[in-house]
Short mmCIF file of C-alpha atoms in Angstrom, two decimals:
data_model
loop_
_atom_site.label_atom_id
_atom_site.label_comp_id
_atom_site.label_asym_id
_atom_site.label_seq_id
_atom_site.Cartn_x
_atom_site.Cartn_y
_atom_site.Cartn_z
CA UNK I 1 60.04 79.06 16.56
CA UNK I 2 56.35 78.90 17.23
CA UNK I 3 55.39 80.53 13.92
CA UNK I 4 57.51 78.17 11.82
CA UNK I 5 55.51 75.26 13.23
CA UNK I 6 52.31 77.00 12.21
CA UNK I 7 53.64 77.53 8.69
CA UNK I 8 54.65 73.90 8.39
CA UNK I 9 51.25 72.82 9.65
CA UNK I 10 49.50 75.06 7.12
CA UNK I 11 51.65 73.75 4.29
CA UNK I 12 50.79 70.18 5.25
CA UNK I 13 47.08 70.99 5.36
CA UNK I 14 47.15 72.67 1.94
CA UNK I 15 49.13 69.73 0.58
CA UNK I 16 46.56 67.27 1.92
CA UNK I 17 43.73 69.30 0.47
CA UNK I 18 45.39 69.39 -2.96
CA UNK I 19 46.06 65.66 -2.81
CA UNK I 20 42.42 64.99 -1.97
CA UNK I 21 41.15 67.27 -4.71
CA UNK I 22 43.46 65.78 -7.31
CA UNK I 23 42.48 62.21 -6.50
CA UNK I 24 38.80 63.00 -6.42
CA UNK I 25 38.92 64.70 -9.82
CA UNK I 26 40.83 61.77 -11.30
CA UNK I 27 38.14 59.40 -10.04
CA UNK I 28 35.36 61.57 -11.47
CA UNK I 29 37.14 61.89 -14.79
CA UNK I 30 37.53 58.12 -15.02
CA UNK I 31 33.83 57.71 -14.32
CA UNK I 32 33.11 59.97 -17.29
CA UNK I 33 35.35 57.81 -19.46
CA UNK I 34 33.58 54.68 -18.32
CA UNK I 35 30.18 56.25 -18.96
CA UNK I 36 31.33 57.28 -22.41
CA UNK I 37 32.36 53.74 -23.26
CA UNK I 38 28.87 52.74 -22.12
CA UNK I 39 27.42 55.01 -24.80
CA UNK I 40 29.80 53.64 -27.41
CA UNK I 41 28.70 50.08 -26.67
CA UNK I 42 25.09 51.05 -27.38
CA UNK I 43 25.99 53.03 -30.52
CA UNK I 44 27.87 50.00 -31.78
CA UNK I 45 24.86 47.82 -31.05
CA UNK I 46 22.77 50.10 -33.18
CA UNK I 47 25.21 50.22 -36.10
CA UNK I 48 25.30 46.41 -36.00
CA UNK I 49 21.54 46.21 -36.34
CA UNK I 50 21.35 48.49 -39.34
CA UNK I 51 22.68 46.31 -42.21
CA UNK I 52 20.14 43.68 -41.28
CA UNK I 53 17.38 46.23 -41.19
CA UNK I 54 18.35 47.77 -44.53
CA UNK I 55 18.42 44.41 -46.29
CA UNK I 56 15.04 43.45 -44.84
CA UNK I 57 13.43 46.69 -45.96
CA UNK I 58 15.14 46.44 -49.37
CA UNK I 59 13.37 43.15 -49.96
CA UNK I 60 10.02 44.97 -49.97
CA UNK I 61 10.85 48.52 -50.99
CA UNK I 62 13.56 48.41 -53.66
CA UNK I 63 12.84 51.82 -55.12
CA UNK I 64 13.56 53.92 -52.03
CA UNK I 65 17.24 54.16 -52.94
CA UNK I 66 17.94 57.58 -51.42
CA UNK I 67 16.65 56.49 -48.02
CA UNK I 68 19.01 53.50 -47.91
CA UNK I 69 21.92 55.65 -49.04
CA UNK I 70 21.28 58.16 -46.29
CA UNK I 71 21.13 55.48 -43.63
CA UNK I 72 24.31 53.80 -44.87
CA UNK I 73 26.12 57.12 -45.09
CA UNK I 74 25.07 58.14 -41.59
CA UNK I 75 26.05 54.74 -40.27
CA UNK I 76 29.58 54.91 -41.61
CA UNK I 77 29.89 58.51 -40.38
CA UNK I 78 28.98 57.32 -36.90
CA UNK I 79 31.44 54.44 -37.06
CA UNK I 80 34.26 56.80 -38.01
CA UNK I 81 33.32 59.51 -35.50
CA UNK I 82 35.91 60.57 -32.91
CA UNK I 83 35.18 62.56 -29.76
CA UNK I 84 31.96 63.84 -28.25
CA UNK I 85 31.12 66.58 -30.80
CA UNK I 86 31.59 64.37 -33.88
CA UNK I 87 29.74 61.44 -32.40
CA UNK I 88 26.91 63.70 -31.40
CA UNK I 89 26.51 65.08 -34.93
CA UNK I 90 26.71 61.62 -36.54
CA UNK I 91 24.28 60.25 -33.98
CA UNK I 92 21.73 62.91 -34.80
CA UNK I 93 22.17 62.31 -38.53
CA UNK I 94 21.64 58.56 -38.16
CA UNK I 95 18.55 59.05 -36.02
CA UNK I 96 17.07 61.31 -38.69
CA UNK I 97 17.88 58.84 -41.47
CA UNK I 98 16.33 55.96 -39.53
CA UNK I 99 13.25 58.02 -38.91
CA UNK I 100 12.69 58.46 -42.63
CA UNK I 101 13.42 54.78 -43.23
CA UNK I 102 10.67 53.79 -40.82
CA UNK I 103 8.37 56.41 -42.32
CA UNK I 104 8.90 54.78 -45.71
CA UNK I 105 8.21 51.34 -44.23
CA UNK I 106 4.76 52.57 -43.20
CA UNK I 107 3.72 52.46 -46.86
CA UNK I 108 4.46 48.72 -47.21
CA UNK I 109 1.95 46.62 -45.25
CA UNK I 110 3.70 43.34 -46.13
CA UNK I 111 6.97 44.68 -44.76
CA UNK I 112 5.23 45.77 -41.59
CA UNK I 113 3.82 42.27 -41.17
CA UNK I 114 7.24 40.65 -41.53
CA UNK I 115 8.25 39.24 -38.12
CA UNK I 116 11.93 39.79 -38.81
CA UNK I 117 11.22 43.45 -39.45
CA UNK I 118 9.10 43.70 -36.32
CA UNK I 119 11.89 42.18 -34.23
CA UNK I 120 14.41 44.60 -35.69
CA UNK I 121 12.09 47.49 -34.99
CA UNK I 122 11.75 46.38 -31.39
CA UNK I 123 15.48 45.96 -30.98
CA UNK I 124 16.19 49.34 -32.55
CA UNK I 125 13.71 51.17 -30.41
CA UNK I 126 15.15 49.46 -27.34
CA UNK I 127 18.63 50.54 -28.43
CA UNK I 128 17.36 54.11 -28.74
CA UNK I 129 16.23 53.87 -25.13
CA UNK I 130 19.57 52.43 -24.11
CA UNK I 131 21.47 55.22 -25.84
CA UNK I 132 19.25 57.79 -24.14
CA UNK I 133 19.81 56.30 -20.69
CA UNK I 134 23.53 55.77 -21.22
CA UNK I 135 23.71 59.42 -22.30
CA UNK I 136 21.82 60.50 -19.19
CA UNK I 137 24.28 58.60 -17.01
CA UNK I 138 27.20 60.11 -18.91
CA UNK I 139 25.82 63.62 -18.53
CA UNK I 140 25.23 63.24 -14.81
CA UNK I 141 28.85 62.14 -14.43
CA UNK I 142 30.01 65.14 -16.46
CA UNK I 143 27.87 67.35 -14.25
CA UNK I 144 29.38 66.14 -11.01
CA UNK I 145 32.90 66.43 -12.43
CA UNK I 146 32.34 69.93 -13.78
CA UNK I 147 30.77 70.99 -10.50
CA UNK I 148 33.79 69.70 -8.60
CA UNK I 149 36.21 71.66 -10.76
CA UNK I 150 34.19 74.85 -10.43
CA UNK I 151 33.37 75.05 -6.75
CA UNK I 152 35.58 77.24 -4.59
CA UNK I 153 38.44 76.76 -3.85
CA UNK I 154 38.86 73.87 -6.32
CA UNK I 155 38.41 76.33 -9.20
CA UNK I 156 41.73 77.98 -8.24
CA UNK I 157 43.72 74.78 -8.66
CA UNK I 158 41.84 72.53 -11.08
CA UNK I 159 43.12 74.14 -14.26
CA UNK I 160 46.62 74.24 -12.74
CA UNK I 161 46.64 70.44 -12.77
CA UNK I 162 45.20 70.35 -16.29
CA UNK I 163 41.61 69.41 -15.39
CA UNK I 164 39.50 70.80 -18.23
CA UNK I 165 35.78 71.23 -18.41
CA UNK I 166 34.13 68.18 -20.00
CA UNK I 167 31.47 68.32 -22.70
CA UNK I 168 27.92 67.18 -22.25
CA UNK I 169 26.44 64.82 -24.81
CA UNK I 170 23.55 66.92 -26.10
CA UNK I 171 20.80 66.02 -28.49
CA UNK I 172 19.01 67.80 -31.26
CA UNK I 173 15.79 69.38 -30.08
CA UNK I 174 13.97 67.22 -32.62
CA UNK I 175 15.61 64.10 -31.34
CA UNK I 176 14.55 64.45 -27.72
CA UNK I 177 11.42 62.56 -28.69
CA UNK I 178 12.30 58.91 -29.31
CA UNK I 179 12.14 57.90 -32.98
CA UNK I 180 8.41 57.84 -33.32
CA UNK I 181 7.59 55.01 -35.54
CA UNK I 182 4.89 53.17 -33.74
CA UNK I 183 6.89 50.50 -31.97
CA UNK I 184 4.24 49.58 -29.47
CA UNK I 185 3.04 46.08 -30.29
CA UNK U 1 7.90 70.40 -5.01
CA UNK U 2 10.81 69.48 -7.29
CA UNK U 3 12.24 66.00 -7.59
CA UNK U 4 15.43 67.09 -5.80
CA UNK U 5 13.65 68.48 -2.77
CA UNK U 6 11.37 65.44 -2.55
CA UNK U 7 14.39 63.15 -2.57
CA UNK U 8 16.24 65.10 0.12
CA UNK U 9 13.11 65.61 2.20
CA UNK U 10 12.34 61.89 2.31
CA UNK U 11 15.94 61.05 3.18
CA UNK U 12 15.86 63.58 6.00
CA UNK U 13 12.58 62.25 7.34
CA UNK U 14 13.86 58.66 7.39
CA UNK U 15 16.96 59.79 9.26
CA UNK U 16 14.82 61.54 11.84
CA UNK U 17 12.58 58.52 12.36
CA UNK U 18 15.56 56.16 12.61
CA UNK U 19 17.12 58.49 15.16
CA UNK U 20 13.87 58.60 17.16
CA UNK U 21 13.83 54.83 17.02
CA UNK U 22 17.33 54.60 18.48
CA UNK U 23 16.45 57.02 21.27
CA UNK U 24 13.28 55.07 21.98
CA UNK U 25 15.11 51.72 22.16
CA UNK U 26 17.89 53.13 24.37
CA UNK U 27 15.29 54.62 26.69
CA UNK U 28 13.42 51.32 26.87
CA UNK U 29 16.59 49.37 27.59
CA UNK U 30 17.54 51.83 30.31
CA UNK U 31 14.16 51.78 32.02
CA UNK U 32 13.74 48.03 31.92
CA UNK U 33 17.31 47.65 33.11
CA UNK U 34 16.54 49.83 36.12
CA UNK U 35 13.24 48.08 36.66
CA UNK U 36 14.88 44.68 36.78
CA UNK U 37 17.96 45.51 38.74
CA UNK U 38 21.23 43.79 37.92
CA UNK U 39 19.99 41.22 35.41
CA UNK U 40 19.03 43.93 32.86
CA UNK U 41 22.30 43.90 30.90
CA UNK U 42 22.48 40.21 30.18
CA UNK U 43 18.82 40.29 29.18
CA UNK U 44 19.56 43.07 26.70
CA UNK U 45 22.50 41.21 25.17
CA UNK U 46 20.45 38.06 24.82
CA UNK U 47 17.49 39.87 23.22
CA UNK U 48 19.79 41.69 20.84
CA UNK U 49 21.55 38.52 19.71
CA UNK U 50 18.30 36.71 19.17
CA UNK U 51 16.81 39.55 17.16
CA UNK U 52 20.02 40.08 15.20
CA UNK U 53 20.32 36.41 14.29
CA UNK U 54 16.78 36.12 12.95
CA UNK U 55 16.91 39.36 10.95
CA UNK U 56 20.38 38.72 9.64
CA UNK U 57 19.34 35.37 8.26
CA UNK U 58 16.41 36.82 6.36
CA UNK U 59 18.59 39.70 5.14
CA UNK U 60 21.30 37.42 3.88
CA UNK U 61 19.00 34.98 2.14
CA UNK U 62 16.17 37.38 1.29
CA UNK U 63 16.53 36.83 -2.47
CA UNK U 64 16.40 33.04 -2.23
CA UNK U 65 13.62 32.94 0.37
CA UNK U 66 11.31 35.36 -1.39
CA UNK U 67 11.85 33.90 -4.84
CA UNK U 68 11.02 30.45 -3.54
CA UNK U 69 8.04 31.69 -1.55
CA UNK U 70 6.45 33.28 -4.62
CA UNK U 71 7.54 30.59 -7.09
CA UNK U 72 9.38 33.07 -9.30
CA UNK U 73 11.09 31.92 -12.52
CA UNK U 74 13.91 33.71 -14.41
CA UNK U 75 12.66 36.09 -17.11
CA UNK U 76 13.38 35.27 -20.72
CA UNK U 77 14.67 38.06 -22.98
CA UNK U 78 12.50 36.99 -25.91
CA UNK U 79 9.39 36.13 -23.97
CA UNK U 80 9.47 39.09 -21.57
CA UNK U 81 11.22 41.49 -23.92
CA UNK U 82 9.93 44.72 -22.38
CA UNK U 83 10.59 43.72 -18.79
CA UNK U 84 14.05 42.40 -19.53
CA UNK U 85 15.21 45.33 -21.63
CA UNK U 86 13.67 47.95 -19.35
CA UNK U 87 15.63 46.54 -16.42
CA UNK U 88 18.76 46.62 -18.60
CA UNK U 89 18.15 50.20 -19.67
CA UNK U 90 17.43 51.63 -16.26
CA UNK U 91 20.47 49.89 -14.81
CA UNK U 92 22.46 51.71 -17.49
CA UNK U 93 20.91 54.98 -16.41
CA UNK U 94 21.66 54.47 -12.74
CA UNK U 95 25.11 53.01 -13.36
CA UNK U 96 24.56 49.75 -11.46
CA UNK U 97 25.04 46.23 -12.78
CA UNK U 98 21.85 44.71 -14.15
CA UNK U 99 20.10 42.79 -11.36
CA UNK U 100 18.65 39.35 -12.08
CA UNK U 101 15.10 39.48 -13.46
CA UNK U 102 12.33 37.09 -12.43
CA UNK U 103 8.67 36.63 -13.26
CA UNK U 104 5.85 35.36 -11.04
CA UNK U 105 2.96 33.72 -12.82
CA UNK U 106 0.11 35.59 -11.13
CA UNK U 107 -2.67 37.73 -12.56
CA UNK U 108 -2.44 40.30 -9.80
CA UNK U 109 -0.26 43.16 -11.10
CA UNK U 110 2.69 43.80 -8.80
CA UNK U 111 6.49 43.95 -8.66
CA UNK U 112 9.24 43.95 -6.08
CA UNK U 113 12.98 44.05 -5.64
CA UNK U 114 15.10 42.37 -3.01
CA UNK U 115 18.63 41.16 -2.31
CA UNK U 116 21.21 42.29 0.19
CA UNK U 117 23.38 44.33 -2.19
CA UNK U 118 23.81 45.27 -5.86
CA UNK U 119 25.33 41.91 -6.70
CA UNK U 120 22.53 39.85 -5.20
CA UNK U 121 19.72 42.14 -6.24
CA UNK U 122 16.69 40.71 -8.02
CA UNK U 123 13.79 42.47 -9.69
CA UNK U 124 10.55 40.52 -9.91
CA UNK U 125 7.34 41.31 -11.78
CA UNK U 126 4.08 39.38 -12.01
CA UNK U 127 2.73 38.39 -15.41
CA UNK U 128 -0.37 40.41 -14.50
CA UNK U 129 1.77 43.54 -14.32
CA UNK U 130 3.37 42.86 -17.71
CA UNK U 131 -0.05 42.43 -19.26
CA UNK U 132 -1.53 45.77 -18.24
CA UNK U 133 1.47 48.12 -18.41
CA UNK U 134 2.86 49.74 -21.53
CA UNK U 135 6.59 50.26 -21.82
CA UNK U 136 6.73 53.73 -20.25
CA UNK U 137 4.61 52.65 -17.30
CA UNK U 138 6.75 49.56 -16.83
CA UNK U 139 9.81 51.82 -16.83
CA UNK U 140 8.28 53.77 -13.95
CA UNK U 141 7.62 50.61 -11.94
CA UNK U 142 11.08 49.15 -12.56
CA UNK U 143 12.75 52.49 -11.80
CA UNK U 144 10.95 52.47 -8.45
CA UNK U 145 12.28 48.99 -7.71
CA UNK U 146 15.83 49.82 -8.81
CA UNK U 147 15.69 52.87 -6.54
CA UNK U 148 14.98 50.59 -3.57
CA UNK U 149 18.12 48.68 -4.50
CA UNK U 150 20.17 51.83 -5.02
CA UNK U 151 18.99 53.40 -1.76
CA UNK U 152 19.95 50.26 0.19
CA UNK U 153 16.42 49.95 1.54
CA UNK U 154 16.88 46.24 2.21
CA UNK U 155 19.73 47.04 4.58
CA UNK U 156 17.83 49.86 6.24
CA UNK U 157 14.70 47.79 6.78
CA UNK U 158 16.83 44.97 8.18
CA UNK U 159 18.42 47.28 10.73
CA UNK U 160 14.97 48.55 11.64
CA UNK U 161 13.59 45.04 12.00
CA UNK U 162 16.51 44.11 14.26
CA UNK U 163 15.44 46.98 16.51
CA UNK U 164 11.78 45.96 16.41
CA UNK U 165 12.77 42.38 17.26
CA UNK U 166 14.91 43.66 20.10
CA UNK U 167 11.98 45.55 21.57
CA UNK U 168 9.63 42.60 21.22
CA UNK U 169 12.02 40.07 22.79
CA UNK U 170 13.13 42.41 25.53
CA UNK U 171 9.64 43.28 26.69
CA UNK U 172 8.60 39.67 26.40
CA UNK U 173 11.49 38.50 28.58
CA UNK U 174 10.72 41.23 31.04
CA UNK U 175 7.07 40.27 31.39
CA UNK U 176 8.04 36.64 31.83
CA UNK U 177 10.57 37.51 34.49
CA UNK U 178 7.81 39.16 36.50
CA UNK U 179 6.31 35.72 37.05
CA UNK U 180 9.59 34.62 38.43
CA UNK U 181 9.82 37.63 40.66
CA UNK U 182 6.58 36.75 42.41
CA UNK U 183 8.08 33.54 43.84
CA UNK U 184 11.36 34.92 45.16
CA UNK U 185 10.86 38.62 45.68
CA UNK U 186 13.48 39.01 48.36
CA UNK U 187 16.64 38.84 46.25
CA UNK U 188 15.68 41.46 43.62
CA UNK U 189 16.50 45.11 44.02
CA UNK U 190 14.72 46.84 41.08
CA UNK U 191 13.14 50.02 42.36
CA UNK U 192 9.36 50.34 42.49
CA UNK U 193 8.73 53.32 40.23
CA UNK U 194 10.95 51.97 37.45
CA UNK U 195 9.21 48.65 37.77
CA UNK U 196 5.86 50.30 37.21
CA UNK U 197 7.07 52.33 34.21
CA UNK U 198 8.73 49.22 32.82
CA UNK U 199 5.47 47.30 32.91
CA UNK U 200 3.56 50.05 31.13
CA UNK U 201 6.33 50.46 28.55
CA UNK U 202 6.49 46.74 27.95
CA UNK U 203 2.83 46.69 27.09
CA UNK U 204 3.07 49.62 24.66
CA UNK U 205 6.55 49.30 23.14
CA UNK U 206 6.01 46.51 20.62
CA UNK U 207 3.18 48.51 19.09
CA UNK U 208 5.18 51.74 19.02
CA UNK U 209 8.16 49.96 17.47
CA UNK U 210 5.99 48.43 14.77
CA UNK U 211 4.41 51.79 13.96
CA UNK U 212 7.84 53.41 13.63
CA UNK U 213 8.94 50.60 11.34
CA UNK U 214 5.90 51.13 9.13
CA UNK U 215 6.46 54.87 9.06
CA UNK U 216 10.02 54.32 7.82
CA UNK U 217 8.75 51.90 5.20
CA UNK U 218 6.26 54.48 3.90
CA UNK U 219 8.94 57.19 3.70
CA UNK U 220 11.14 54.83 1.68
CA UNK U 221 8.29 54.28 -0.75
CA UNK U 222 7.97 58.02 -1.32
CA UNK U 223 11.74 58.21 -1.72
CA UNK U 224 11.74 55.40 -4.27
CA UNK U 225 8.94 57.15 -6.20
CA UNK U 226 10.90 60.39 -6.30
CA UNK U 227 14.13 58.62 -7.28
CA UNK U 228 12.24 56.78 -10.02
CA UNK U 229 10.93 60.06 -11.39
CA UNK U 230 14.48 61.39 -11.38
CA UNK U 231 15.83 58.29 -13.10
CA UNK U 232 13.28 58.14 -15.91
CA UNK U 233 12.79 61.93 -16.16
CA UNK U 234 9.15 61.01 -16.68
CA UNK U 235 7.09 60.92 -13.44
CA UNK U 236 3.90 60.55 -15.46
CA UNK U 237 4.87 56.97 -16.41
CA UNK U 238 4.98 55.81 -12.79
CA UNK U 239 1.91 57.90 -11.92
CA UNK U 240 -0.12 56.16 -14.63
CA UNK U 241 1.20 52.77 -13.53
CA UNK U 242 0.16 53.40 -9.93
CA UNK U 243 -3.29 54.46 -11.06
CA UNK U 244 -3.63 51.21 -12.95
CA UNK U 245 -2.55 49.28 -9.86
CA UNK U 246 -5.12 51.14 -7.80
CA UNK U 247 -7.90 50.32 -10.23
CA UNK U 248 -7.17 46.59 -10.43
CA UNK U 249 -7.24 45.45 -6.83
CA UNK U 250 -6.71 41.73 -7.24
CA UNK U 251 -4.89 40.31 -4.25
CA UNK U 252 -1.70 38.41 -4.92
CA UNK U 253 -2.24 34.71 -4.24
CA UNK U 254 0.96 34.40 -2.24
CA UNK U 255 0.55 37.71 -0.42
CA UNK U 256 1.47 37.87 3.24
CA UNK U 257 2.51 40.44 5.79
CA UNK U 258 6.01 39.00 5.76
CA UNK U 259 6.93 40.27 2.33
CA UNK U 260 4.38 43.08 1.89
CA UNK U 261 6.92 45.89 2.33
CA UNK U 262 8.91 44.71 -0.68
CA UNK U 263 6.25 45.31 -3.31
CA UNK U 264 5.58 48.40 -5.40
CA UNK U 265 2.06 48.61 -4.01
CA UNK U 266 0.85 46.72 -1.00
CA UNK U 267 -0.21 43.23 -2.13
CA UNK U 268 -2.82 43.09 0.61
CA UNK U 269 -6.25 44.11 -0.46
CA UNK U 270 -7.22 46.21 2.58
CA UNK U 271 -4.32 48.57 1.94
CA UNK U 272 -5.11 49.30 -1.66
CA UNK U 273 -8.50 50.91 -1.21
CA UNK U 274 -8.53 54.27 -2.91
CA UNK U 275 -9.33 56.14 0.29
CA UNK U 276 -8.12 54.18 3.30
CA UNK U 277 -8.86 55.76 6.66
CA UNK U 278 -6.01 57.03 8.82
CA UNK U 279 -6.01 53.91 10.99
CA UNK U 280 -5.52 51.56 8.04
CA UNK U 281 -2.86 53.92 6.74
CA UNK U 282 -1.03 53.91 10.08
CA UNK U 283 -0.67 50.14 9.90
CA UNK U 284 0.22 49.98 6.23
CA UNK U 285 3.66 49.43 4.68
CA UNK U 286 2.83 51.73 1.77
CA UNK U 287 1.36 55.22 1.53
CA UNK U 288 -2.04 55.32 -0.19
CA UNK U 289 -1.69 55.09 -3.97
CA UNK U 290 -3.76 58.22 -4.54
CA UNK U 291 -1.34 60.26 -2.45
CA UNK U 292 1.67 58.82 -4.28
CA UNK U 293 0.15 59.66 -7.64
CA UNK U 294 -0.57 63.21 -6.48
CA UNK U 295 3.04 63.70 -5.36
CA UNK U 296 4.36 62.36 -8.66
CA UNK U 297 2.16 64.74 -10.61
CA UNK U 298 3.62 67.67 -8.66
CA UNK U 299 7.15 66.94 -9.81
#
């Protein structure tokens, strides 16, 4: 008699623990999703700025065709990207293409003096910052989720309920420096 | 010391000081209660309500009061591009909604944050600050301010100031009641030794309470520095900004003791000397800038 009570009590405790773990992981997973949409907003902001930038630069530097093509190609790759891995690759490609675009702009003093171009530069560099910070927030959410699935005894049950490890949004080594066209004033 | 251990160390130290504060206040209430005999309890309730009411008001309307006091105007995205976007970006990084951004037209470089919760938070910078800081340095300063908001320092300092107010009112009432006692000493039954201790405590307590409050304020500054370093992943930005603040000691025109604890560096000139002596430091809302820079460089 006595022992059956103990068993029931134990079962209830385990059930409560599993319920708590499940709910907590769902919350953490949703935070990751929200953080990801935060990144997407900023990536969209950047892709929106690009056509304007390209046409402004084109007005002064018509001959640099390959640079424009690269930027446009990278932009559409980013817009079509699905999932973390794809987005990451396209993101890195676009950053590289933009870097060479700004490097080209250096050779055209009139372009550099154009206020429209200066504004775009400022906005783009700010968007780079925003992407970096949104990514940092995303990664810290992934970290706390992954930690929760891996600590004992959660690790025994997490995969049972289909909680998979989430990917970090990493950057190219080269890209860890912000796009270094001199944006400061 | 790493950023993580600095953050947890400063949190632990605040908890310890707050705990000490509670013990101190309970002790004071007990002793004065014994010293006064039966009327101690009602005195305590009255002092608490008075202190609570005054602090609660300033907590609830802190954003409006301080903004009006310093004549702050809303920042413009075009005009104050760096300030505005840096606040946006760091809010993204810390996952809180962007607080409102204001500017004070004053040459003295400084910044502060206030507001009772995330929704009512405001970040304010002087035009002097915007002039001398580059974007990375500004990020450090703003990250420090956002950390105050995120760590609920406004709430903490309000609770602390309720306790300080309680001590001040309580001891004040007690000393006043002694006058009364002289005229009708027969119907009081407070015991002699407690009466004596109560008098000594009443003289010292307001000072002790104020010193504890200031100690908590200084720990929160260190905590906000460490959190800012964690948020920006670039402690050097804030370190450089603090050095610049140290080297341009122009006092804020609207500076006063009332709002000094809100700012990134103390707006009062005496506190911003590069090497203040221990006595000045004891009575200051902020740790010396040189020490803060040194801690940031260790991270």
